Short mmCIF file of C-alpha atoms and ligand atoms in Angstrom, two decimals:
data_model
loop_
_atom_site.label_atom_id
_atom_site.label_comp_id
_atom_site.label_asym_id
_atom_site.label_seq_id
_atom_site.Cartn_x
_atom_site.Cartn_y
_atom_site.Cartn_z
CA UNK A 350 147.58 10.52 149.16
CA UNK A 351 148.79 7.51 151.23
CA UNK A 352 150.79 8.23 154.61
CA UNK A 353 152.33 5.56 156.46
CA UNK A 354 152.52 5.69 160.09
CA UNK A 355 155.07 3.49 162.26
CA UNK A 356 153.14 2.26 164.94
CA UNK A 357 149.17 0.97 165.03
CA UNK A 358 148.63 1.92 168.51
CA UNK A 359 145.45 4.81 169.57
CA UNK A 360 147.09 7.85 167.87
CA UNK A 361 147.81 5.86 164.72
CA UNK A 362 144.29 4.94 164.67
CA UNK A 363 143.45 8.60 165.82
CA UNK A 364 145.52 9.85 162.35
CA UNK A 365 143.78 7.74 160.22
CA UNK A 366 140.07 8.76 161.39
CA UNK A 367 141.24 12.53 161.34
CA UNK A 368 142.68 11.67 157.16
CA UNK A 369 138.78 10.33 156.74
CA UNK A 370 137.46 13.98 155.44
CA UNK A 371 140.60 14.98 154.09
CA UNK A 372 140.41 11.71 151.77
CA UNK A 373 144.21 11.25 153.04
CA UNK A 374 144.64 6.99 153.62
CA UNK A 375 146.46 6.61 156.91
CA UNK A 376 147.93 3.68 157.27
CA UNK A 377 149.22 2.73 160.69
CA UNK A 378 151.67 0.04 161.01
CA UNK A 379 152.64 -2.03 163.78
CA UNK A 380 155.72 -2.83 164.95
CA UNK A 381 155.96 -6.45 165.00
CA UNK A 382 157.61 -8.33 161.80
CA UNK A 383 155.00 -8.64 159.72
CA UNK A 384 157.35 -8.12 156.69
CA UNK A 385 158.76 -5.51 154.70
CA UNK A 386 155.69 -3.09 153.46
CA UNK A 387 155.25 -1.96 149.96
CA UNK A 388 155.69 2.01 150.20
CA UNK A 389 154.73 4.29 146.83
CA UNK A 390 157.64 6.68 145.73
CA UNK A 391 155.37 9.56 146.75
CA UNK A 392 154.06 8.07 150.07
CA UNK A 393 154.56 10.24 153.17
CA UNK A 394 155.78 8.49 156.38
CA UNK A 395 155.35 9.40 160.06
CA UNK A 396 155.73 8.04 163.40
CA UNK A 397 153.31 7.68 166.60
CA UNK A 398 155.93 6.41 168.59
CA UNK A 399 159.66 7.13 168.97
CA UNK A 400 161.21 3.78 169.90
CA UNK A 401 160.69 0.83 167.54
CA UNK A 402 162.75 -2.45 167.01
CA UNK A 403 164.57 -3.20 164.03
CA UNK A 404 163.07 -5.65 161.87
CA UNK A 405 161.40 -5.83 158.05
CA UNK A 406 158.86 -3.92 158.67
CA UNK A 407 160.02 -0.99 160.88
CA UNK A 408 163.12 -1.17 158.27
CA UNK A 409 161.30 -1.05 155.39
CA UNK A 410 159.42 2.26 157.10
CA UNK A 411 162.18 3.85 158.21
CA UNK A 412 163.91 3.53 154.87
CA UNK A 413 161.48 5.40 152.81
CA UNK A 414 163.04 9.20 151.92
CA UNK A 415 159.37 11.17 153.01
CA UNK A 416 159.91 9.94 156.55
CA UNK A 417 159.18 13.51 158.00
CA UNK A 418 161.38 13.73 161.15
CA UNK A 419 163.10 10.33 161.25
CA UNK A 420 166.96 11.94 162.52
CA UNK A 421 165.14 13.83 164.96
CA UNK A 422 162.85 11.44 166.13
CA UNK A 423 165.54 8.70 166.97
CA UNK A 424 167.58 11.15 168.83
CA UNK A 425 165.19 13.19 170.73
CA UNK A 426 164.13 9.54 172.21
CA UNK A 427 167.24 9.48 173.76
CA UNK A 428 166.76 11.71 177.00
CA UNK A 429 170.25 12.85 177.18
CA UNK A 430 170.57 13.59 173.80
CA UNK A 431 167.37 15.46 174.41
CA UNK A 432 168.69 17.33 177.67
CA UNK A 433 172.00 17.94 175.50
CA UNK A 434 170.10 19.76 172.30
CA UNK A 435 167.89 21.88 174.69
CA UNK A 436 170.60 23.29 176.99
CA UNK A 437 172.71 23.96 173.47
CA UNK A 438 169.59 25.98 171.91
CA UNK A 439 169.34 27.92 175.81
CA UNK A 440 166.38 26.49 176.65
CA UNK A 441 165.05 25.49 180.63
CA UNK A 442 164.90 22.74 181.64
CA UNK A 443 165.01 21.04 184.95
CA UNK A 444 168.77 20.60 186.21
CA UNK A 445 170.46 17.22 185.12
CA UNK A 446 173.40 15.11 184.91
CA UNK A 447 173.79 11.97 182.86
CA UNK A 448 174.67 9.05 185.01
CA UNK A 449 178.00 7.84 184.05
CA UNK A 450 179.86 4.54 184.92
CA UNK A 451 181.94 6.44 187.29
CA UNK A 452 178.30 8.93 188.76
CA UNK A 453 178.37 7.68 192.27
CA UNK A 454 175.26 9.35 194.62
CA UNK A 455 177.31 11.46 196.58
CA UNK A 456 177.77 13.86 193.40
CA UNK A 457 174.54 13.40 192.39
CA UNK A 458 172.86 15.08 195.32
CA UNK A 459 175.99 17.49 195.43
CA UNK A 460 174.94 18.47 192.18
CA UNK A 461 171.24 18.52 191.86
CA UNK A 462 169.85 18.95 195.68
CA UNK A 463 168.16 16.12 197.79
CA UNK A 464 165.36 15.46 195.47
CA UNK A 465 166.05 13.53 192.12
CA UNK A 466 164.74 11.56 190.16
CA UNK A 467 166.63 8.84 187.90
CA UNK A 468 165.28 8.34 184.58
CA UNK A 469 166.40 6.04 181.97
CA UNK A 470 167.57 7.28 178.57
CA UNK A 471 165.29 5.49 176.09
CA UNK A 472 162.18 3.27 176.28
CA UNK A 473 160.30 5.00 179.52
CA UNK A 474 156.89 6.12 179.25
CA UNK A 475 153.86 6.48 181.84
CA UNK A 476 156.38 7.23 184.57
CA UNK A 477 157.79 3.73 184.06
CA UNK A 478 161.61 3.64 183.91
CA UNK A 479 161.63 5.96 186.46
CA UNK A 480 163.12 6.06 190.12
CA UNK A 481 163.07 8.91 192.65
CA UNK A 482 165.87 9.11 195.33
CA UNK A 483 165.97 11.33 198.74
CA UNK A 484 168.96 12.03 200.04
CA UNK A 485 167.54 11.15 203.62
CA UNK A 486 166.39 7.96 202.28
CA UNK A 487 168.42 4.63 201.93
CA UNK A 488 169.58 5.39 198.18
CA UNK A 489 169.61 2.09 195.94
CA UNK A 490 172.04 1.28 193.72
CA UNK A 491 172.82 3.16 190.86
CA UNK A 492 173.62 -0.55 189.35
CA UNK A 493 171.40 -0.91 186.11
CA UNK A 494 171.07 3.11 185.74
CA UNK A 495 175.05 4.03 185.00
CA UNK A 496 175.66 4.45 181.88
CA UNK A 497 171.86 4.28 180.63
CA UNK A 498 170.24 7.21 182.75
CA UNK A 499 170.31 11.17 183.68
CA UNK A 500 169.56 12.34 186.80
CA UNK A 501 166.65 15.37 186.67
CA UNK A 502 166.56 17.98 190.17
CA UNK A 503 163.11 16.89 191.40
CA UNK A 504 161.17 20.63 190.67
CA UNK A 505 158.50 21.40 193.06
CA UNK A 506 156.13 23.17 190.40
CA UNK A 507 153.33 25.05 190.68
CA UNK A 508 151.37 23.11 188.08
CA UNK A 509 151.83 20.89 184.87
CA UNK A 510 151.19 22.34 181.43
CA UNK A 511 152.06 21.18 177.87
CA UNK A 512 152.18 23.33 174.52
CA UNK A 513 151.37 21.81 171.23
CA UNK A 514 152.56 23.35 167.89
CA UNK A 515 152.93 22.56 164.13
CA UNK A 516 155.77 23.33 162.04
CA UNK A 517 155.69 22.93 157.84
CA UNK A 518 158.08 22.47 155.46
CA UNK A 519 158.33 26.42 154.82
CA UNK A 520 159.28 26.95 158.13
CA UNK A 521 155.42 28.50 159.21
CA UNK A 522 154.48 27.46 162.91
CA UNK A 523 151.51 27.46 164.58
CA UNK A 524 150.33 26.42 168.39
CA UNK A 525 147.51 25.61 170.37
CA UNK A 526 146.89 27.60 173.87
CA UNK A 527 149.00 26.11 176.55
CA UNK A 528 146.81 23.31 178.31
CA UNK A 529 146.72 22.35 181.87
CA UNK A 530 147.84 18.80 182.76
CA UNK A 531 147.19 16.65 185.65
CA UNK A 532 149.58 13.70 186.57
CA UNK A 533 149.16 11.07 188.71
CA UNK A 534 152.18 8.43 189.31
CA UNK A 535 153.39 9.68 186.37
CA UNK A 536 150.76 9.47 184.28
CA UNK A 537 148.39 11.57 182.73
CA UNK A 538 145.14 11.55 184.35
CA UNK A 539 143.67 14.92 182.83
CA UNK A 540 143.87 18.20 180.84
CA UNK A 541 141.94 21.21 180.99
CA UNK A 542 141.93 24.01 178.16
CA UNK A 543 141.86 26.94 177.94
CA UNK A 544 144.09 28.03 180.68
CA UNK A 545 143.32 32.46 180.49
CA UNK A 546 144.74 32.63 183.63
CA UNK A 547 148.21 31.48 181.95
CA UNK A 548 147.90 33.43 178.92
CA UNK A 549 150.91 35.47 179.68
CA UNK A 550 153.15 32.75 179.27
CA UNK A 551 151.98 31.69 176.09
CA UNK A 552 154.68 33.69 173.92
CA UNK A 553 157.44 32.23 175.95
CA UNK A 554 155.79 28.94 175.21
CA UNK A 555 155.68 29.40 171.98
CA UNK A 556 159.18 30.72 171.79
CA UNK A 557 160.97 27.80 173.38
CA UNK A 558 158.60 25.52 170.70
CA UNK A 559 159.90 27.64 167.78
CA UNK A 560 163.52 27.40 168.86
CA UNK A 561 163.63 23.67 169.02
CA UNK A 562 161.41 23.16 165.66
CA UNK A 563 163.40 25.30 163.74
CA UNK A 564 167.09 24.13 165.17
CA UNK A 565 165.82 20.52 164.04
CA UNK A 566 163.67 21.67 160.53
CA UNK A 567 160.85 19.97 161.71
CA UNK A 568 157.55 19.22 160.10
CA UNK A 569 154.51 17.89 162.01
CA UNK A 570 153.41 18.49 165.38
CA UNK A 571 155.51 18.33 168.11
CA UNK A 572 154.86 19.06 172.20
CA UNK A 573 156.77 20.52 174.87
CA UNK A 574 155.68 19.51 178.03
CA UNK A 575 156.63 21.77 180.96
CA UNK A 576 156.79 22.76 184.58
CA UNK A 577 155.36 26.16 185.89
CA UNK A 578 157.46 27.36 188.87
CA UNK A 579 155.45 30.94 189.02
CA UNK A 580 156.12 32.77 186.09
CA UNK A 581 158.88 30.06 184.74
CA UNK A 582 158.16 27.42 182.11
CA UNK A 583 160.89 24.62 182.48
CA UNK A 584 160.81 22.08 179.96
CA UNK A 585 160.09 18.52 181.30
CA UNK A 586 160.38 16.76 178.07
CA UNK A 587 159.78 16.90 173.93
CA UNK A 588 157.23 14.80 172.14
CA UNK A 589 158.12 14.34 168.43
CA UNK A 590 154.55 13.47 167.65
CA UNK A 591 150.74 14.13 168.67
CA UNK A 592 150.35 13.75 171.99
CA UNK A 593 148.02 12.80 174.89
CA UNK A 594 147.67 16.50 176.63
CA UNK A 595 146.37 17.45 172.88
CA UNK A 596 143.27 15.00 172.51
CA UNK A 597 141.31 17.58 173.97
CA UNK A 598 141.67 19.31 170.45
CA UNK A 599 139.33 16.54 169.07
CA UNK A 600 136.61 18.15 169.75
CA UNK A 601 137.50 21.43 171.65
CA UNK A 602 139.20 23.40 168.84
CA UNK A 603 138.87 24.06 165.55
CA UNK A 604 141.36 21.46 164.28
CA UNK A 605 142.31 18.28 165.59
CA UNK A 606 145.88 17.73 166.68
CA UNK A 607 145.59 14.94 164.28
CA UNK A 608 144.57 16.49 162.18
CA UNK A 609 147.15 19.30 162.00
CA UNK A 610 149.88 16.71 161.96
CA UNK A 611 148.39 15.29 158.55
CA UNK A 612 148.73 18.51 157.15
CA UNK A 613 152.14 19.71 158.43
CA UNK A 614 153.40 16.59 157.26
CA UNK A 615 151.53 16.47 153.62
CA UNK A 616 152.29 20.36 152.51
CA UNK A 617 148.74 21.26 153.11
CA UNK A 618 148.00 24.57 154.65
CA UNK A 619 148.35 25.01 158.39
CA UNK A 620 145.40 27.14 159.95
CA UNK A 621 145.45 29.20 163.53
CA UNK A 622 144.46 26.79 166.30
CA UNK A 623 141.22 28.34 168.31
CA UNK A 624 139.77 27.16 171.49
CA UNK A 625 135.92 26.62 170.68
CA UNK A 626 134.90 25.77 173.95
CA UNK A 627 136.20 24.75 178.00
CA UNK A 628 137.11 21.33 177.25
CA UNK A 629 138.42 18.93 180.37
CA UNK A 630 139.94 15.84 178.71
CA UNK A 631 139.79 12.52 180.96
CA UNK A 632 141.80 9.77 180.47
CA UNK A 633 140.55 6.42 181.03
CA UNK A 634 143.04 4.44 183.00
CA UNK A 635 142.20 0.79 183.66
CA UNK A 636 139.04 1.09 183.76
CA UNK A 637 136.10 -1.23 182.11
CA UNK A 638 134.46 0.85 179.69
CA UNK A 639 130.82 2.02 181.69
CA UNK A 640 128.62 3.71 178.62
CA UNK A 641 126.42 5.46 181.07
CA UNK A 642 129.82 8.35 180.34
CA UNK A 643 127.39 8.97 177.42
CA UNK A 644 124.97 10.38 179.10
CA UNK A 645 126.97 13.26 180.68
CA UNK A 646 126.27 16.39 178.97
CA UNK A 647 128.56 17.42 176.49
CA UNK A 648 130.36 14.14 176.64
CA UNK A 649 133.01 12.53 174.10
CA UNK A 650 134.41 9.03 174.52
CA UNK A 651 136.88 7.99 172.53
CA UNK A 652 137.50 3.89 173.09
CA UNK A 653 140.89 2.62 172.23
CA UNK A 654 139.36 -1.16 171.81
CA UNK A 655 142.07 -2.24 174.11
CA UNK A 656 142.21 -5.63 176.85
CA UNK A 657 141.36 -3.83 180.23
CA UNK A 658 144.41 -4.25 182.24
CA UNK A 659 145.41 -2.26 185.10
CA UNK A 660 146.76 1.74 185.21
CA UNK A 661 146.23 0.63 181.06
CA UNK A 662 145.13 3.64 178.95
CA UNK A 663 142.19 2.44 177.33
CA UNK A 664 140.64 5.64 176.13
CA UNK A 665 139.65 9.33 176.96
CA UNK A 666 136.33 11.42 177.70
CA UNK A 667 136.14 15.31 176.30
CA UNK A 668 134.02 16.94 178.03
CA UNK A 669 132.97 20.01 176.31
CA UNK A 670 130.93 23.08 177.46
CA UNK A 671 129.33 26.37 176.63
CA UNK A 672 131.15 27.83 180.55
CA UNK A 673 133.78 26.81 182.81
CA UNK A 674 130.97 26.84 185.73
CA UNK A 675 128.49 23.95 183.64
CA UNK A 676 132.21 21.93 183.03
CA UNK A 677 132.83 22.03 186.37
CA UNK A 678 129.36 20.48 186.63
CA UNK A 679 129.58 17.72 184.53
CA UNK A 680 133.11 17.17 185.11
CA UNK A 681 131.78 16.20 188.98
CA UNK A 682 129.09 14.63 186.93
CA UNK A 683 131.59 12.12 184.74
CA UNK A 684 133.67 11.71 187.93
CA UNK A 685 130.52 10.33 189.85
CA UNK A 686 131.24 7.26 187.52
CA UNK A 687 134.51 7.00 188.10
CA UNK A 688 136.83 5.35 190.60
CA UNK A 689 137.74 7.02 193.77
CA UNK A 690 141.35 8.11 192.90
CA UNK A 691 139.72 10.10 189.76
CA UNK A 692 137.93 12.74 192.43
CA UNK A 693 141.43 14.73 192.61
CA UNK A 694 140.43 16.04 189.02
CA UNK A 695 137.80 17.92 190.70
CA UNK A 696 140.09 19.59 193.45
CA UNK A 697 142.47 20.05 190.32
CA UNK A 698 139.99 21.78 187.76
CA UNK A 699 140.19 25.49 187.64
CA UNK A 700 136.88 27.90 187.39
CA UNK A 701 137.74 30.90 185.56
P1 ATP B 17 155.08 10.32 179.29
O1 ATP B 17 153.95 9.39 179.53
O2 ATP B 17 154.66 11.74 179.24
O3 ATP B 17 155.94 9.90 178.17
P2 ATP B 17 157.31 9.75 180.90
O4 ATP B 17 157.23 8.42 181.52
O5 ATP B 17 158.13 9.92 179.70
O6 ATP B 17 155.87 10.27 180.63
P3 ATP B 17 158.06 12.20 182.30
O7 ATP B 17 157.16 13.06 181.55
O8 ATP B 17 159.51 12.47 182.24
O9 ATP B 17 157.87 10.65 182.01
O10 ATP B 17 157.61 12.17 183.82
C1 ATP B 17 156.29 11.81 184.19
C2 ATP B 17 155.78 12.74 185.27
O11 ATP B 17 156.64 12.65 186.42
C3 ATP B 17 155.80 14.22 184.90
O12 ATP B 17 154.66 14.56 184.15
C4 ATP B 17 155.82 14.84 186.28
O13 ATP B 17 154.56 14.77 186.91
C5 ATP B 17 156.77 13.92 187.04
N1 ATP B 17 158.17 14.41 186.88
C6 ATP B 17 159.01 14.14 185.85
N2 ATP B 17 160.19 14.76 186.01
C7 ATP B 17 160.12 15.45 187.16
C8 ATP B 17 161.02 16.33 187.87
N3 ATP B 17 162.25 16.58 187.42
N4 ATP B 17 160.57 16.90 189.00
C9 ATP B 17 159.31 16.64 189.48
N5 ATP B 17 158.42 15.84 188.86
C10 ATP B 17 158.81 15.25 187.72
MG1 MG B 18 155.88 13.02 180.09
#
């Protein structure tokens, strides 16, 4: 069984070692022109990104009838389509407007309080394409985001968490334990799972999930990432594919997120997601690659193979335990050998 993947980026790569046992061939595709690929009448077809250009290649993806998703994918990338499909299916989210040619900042702030922040439509990712606005600030100008942008009610939550779940073509879901997420600047610096102390808002988790995948029939794994404000999940935004918050699963569950995806997608059966042990995912921002990490107890690295470049994500560090008490332990322990802004993980991480 062959299945395509548009994009060759780390969870493209990630796919294709997960296939390995399963005797699946990934094959991840970049997006630059490269030419038109030669795709098998049976091939699958799936996506690790949700913006690509339009050229031979992409096209010659995108064209194939097994690409699981495709509809949804393109639209959900489009934030105020997005924002538009979740408020239709009654589901939280944080307030919004979409900027309009006519939006001036007046209504904005009338409208969604003194906190917002502007973000545009498509193409944003790591916090970039992103601007926050006070109201007791000098505002900029809304030139550049009218027309392309919504406006979200800055939320002061209690914590960041994210919910991962699989959908097949029969309609049969299953999800991972909501995980704990840790942002910094808008990107993700850290997950922790499991979360017991959150268990109770697992079914209305898992209920929002299920709404969305079945409105859009969707099959593959998809994530919801959301705001706590006490005992309310708000959604922050959809993923249409694998996910970040989920590489924890690599080697802290009993199935890979990868995994999973490859079998939503290829009609193999699903299986129960269980959390095998405390797992604190790191992510490895910008940072040359120091292989003394290997020498933490209990340690995973998973090297992207990427140029270093600043803030870049270059790869991740499970850190897996028998108890929350020895994580916290050799979390401190991976952190020693880390820069200075990665000690807030510490203050972050939660001892059950
Ligand atoms: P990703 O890398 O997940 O694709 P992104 O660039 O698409 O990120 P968001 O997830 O929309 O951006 O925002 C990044 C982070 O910014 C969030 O995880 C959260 O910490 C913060 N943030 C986003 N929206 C809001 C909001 N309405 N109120 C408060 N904080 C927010
Ligand atoms: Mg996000």
């Amino acid at each position: 069984m062959k299945i395509w993947v548009l994009g060759n980026g780390q969870l493209g790569m990630l796919m294709r070692h997960a296939g390995m046992p399963l005797a699946i061939d990934v094959l991840p595709v970049g997006i630059e022109d490269i030419g038109a690929q030669q795709l098998g009448a049976d091939d699958l077809v799936t996506a690790e990104r949700e913006h690509w250009p339009s050229n031979a290649t992409t096209e010659s993806l995108a064209a194939h009838p097994n690409f699981a998703n495709l509809n949804t994918i393109q639209d959900l990338a489009d934030r105020k389509i997005q924002k538009s499909l979740l408020d239709k299916l009654g589901l939280a989210t944080a307030p919004w407007l979409a900027l309009e040619d006519d939006t001036d900042t007046d209504a904005v702030f009338a409208q969604l309080g003194e906190r917002v922040l502007l973000k545009q439509r498509r193409g944003g990712y790591d916090g970039k394409g992103q601007l926050w606005l006070k109201q007791s600030e000098a505002v900029p100008s809304l030139e550049g985001w009218r027309g392309q942008a919504i406006a979200e009610q800055g939320i002061g939550f209690s914590e960041e968490l994210s919910i991962i779940g699989a959908r097949n073509a029969q309609g049969e879901k299953v999800f991972y334990p909501l995980v704990r997420n840790l942002h910094q600047n808008g990107i993700l610096l850290a997950s922790q799972s499991p979360v017991p102390e959150r268990q109770h808002l697992q079914p209305q988790a898992e209920k929002m999930l299920s709404a969305l995948m079945d409105a859009v029939d969707y099959h593959g794994v998809m994530t919801m990432e959301l705001f706590r404000v006490g005992d309310d999940l708000l959604i922050n935004e959809i993923a249409t594919r694998v996910h970040n918050s989920g590489h924890w699963t690599m080697t802290g569950a009993n199935i890979s997120q990868f995994e999973l995806h490859l079998r939503a997608v290829a009609g193999l059966p699903l299986t129960r997601p269980v959390v095998l042990a405390p797992t604190v995912m790191v992510n490895l921002l910008g940072v040359e690659r120091n292989d003394q990490w290997l020498t933490v107890p209990g340690s995973h690295l998973t090297w992207y193979n990427k140029e270093v470049r600043p803030g870049r994500k270059l790869g991740h560090v499970n850190l897996v335990s028998d108890t929350p008490a020895h994580l916290r332990d050799t979390t401190a322990q991976l952190l020693k050998l880390m820069p200075d802004n990665y000690q807030v993980v510490l203050d972050w991480f939660v001892d059950h």
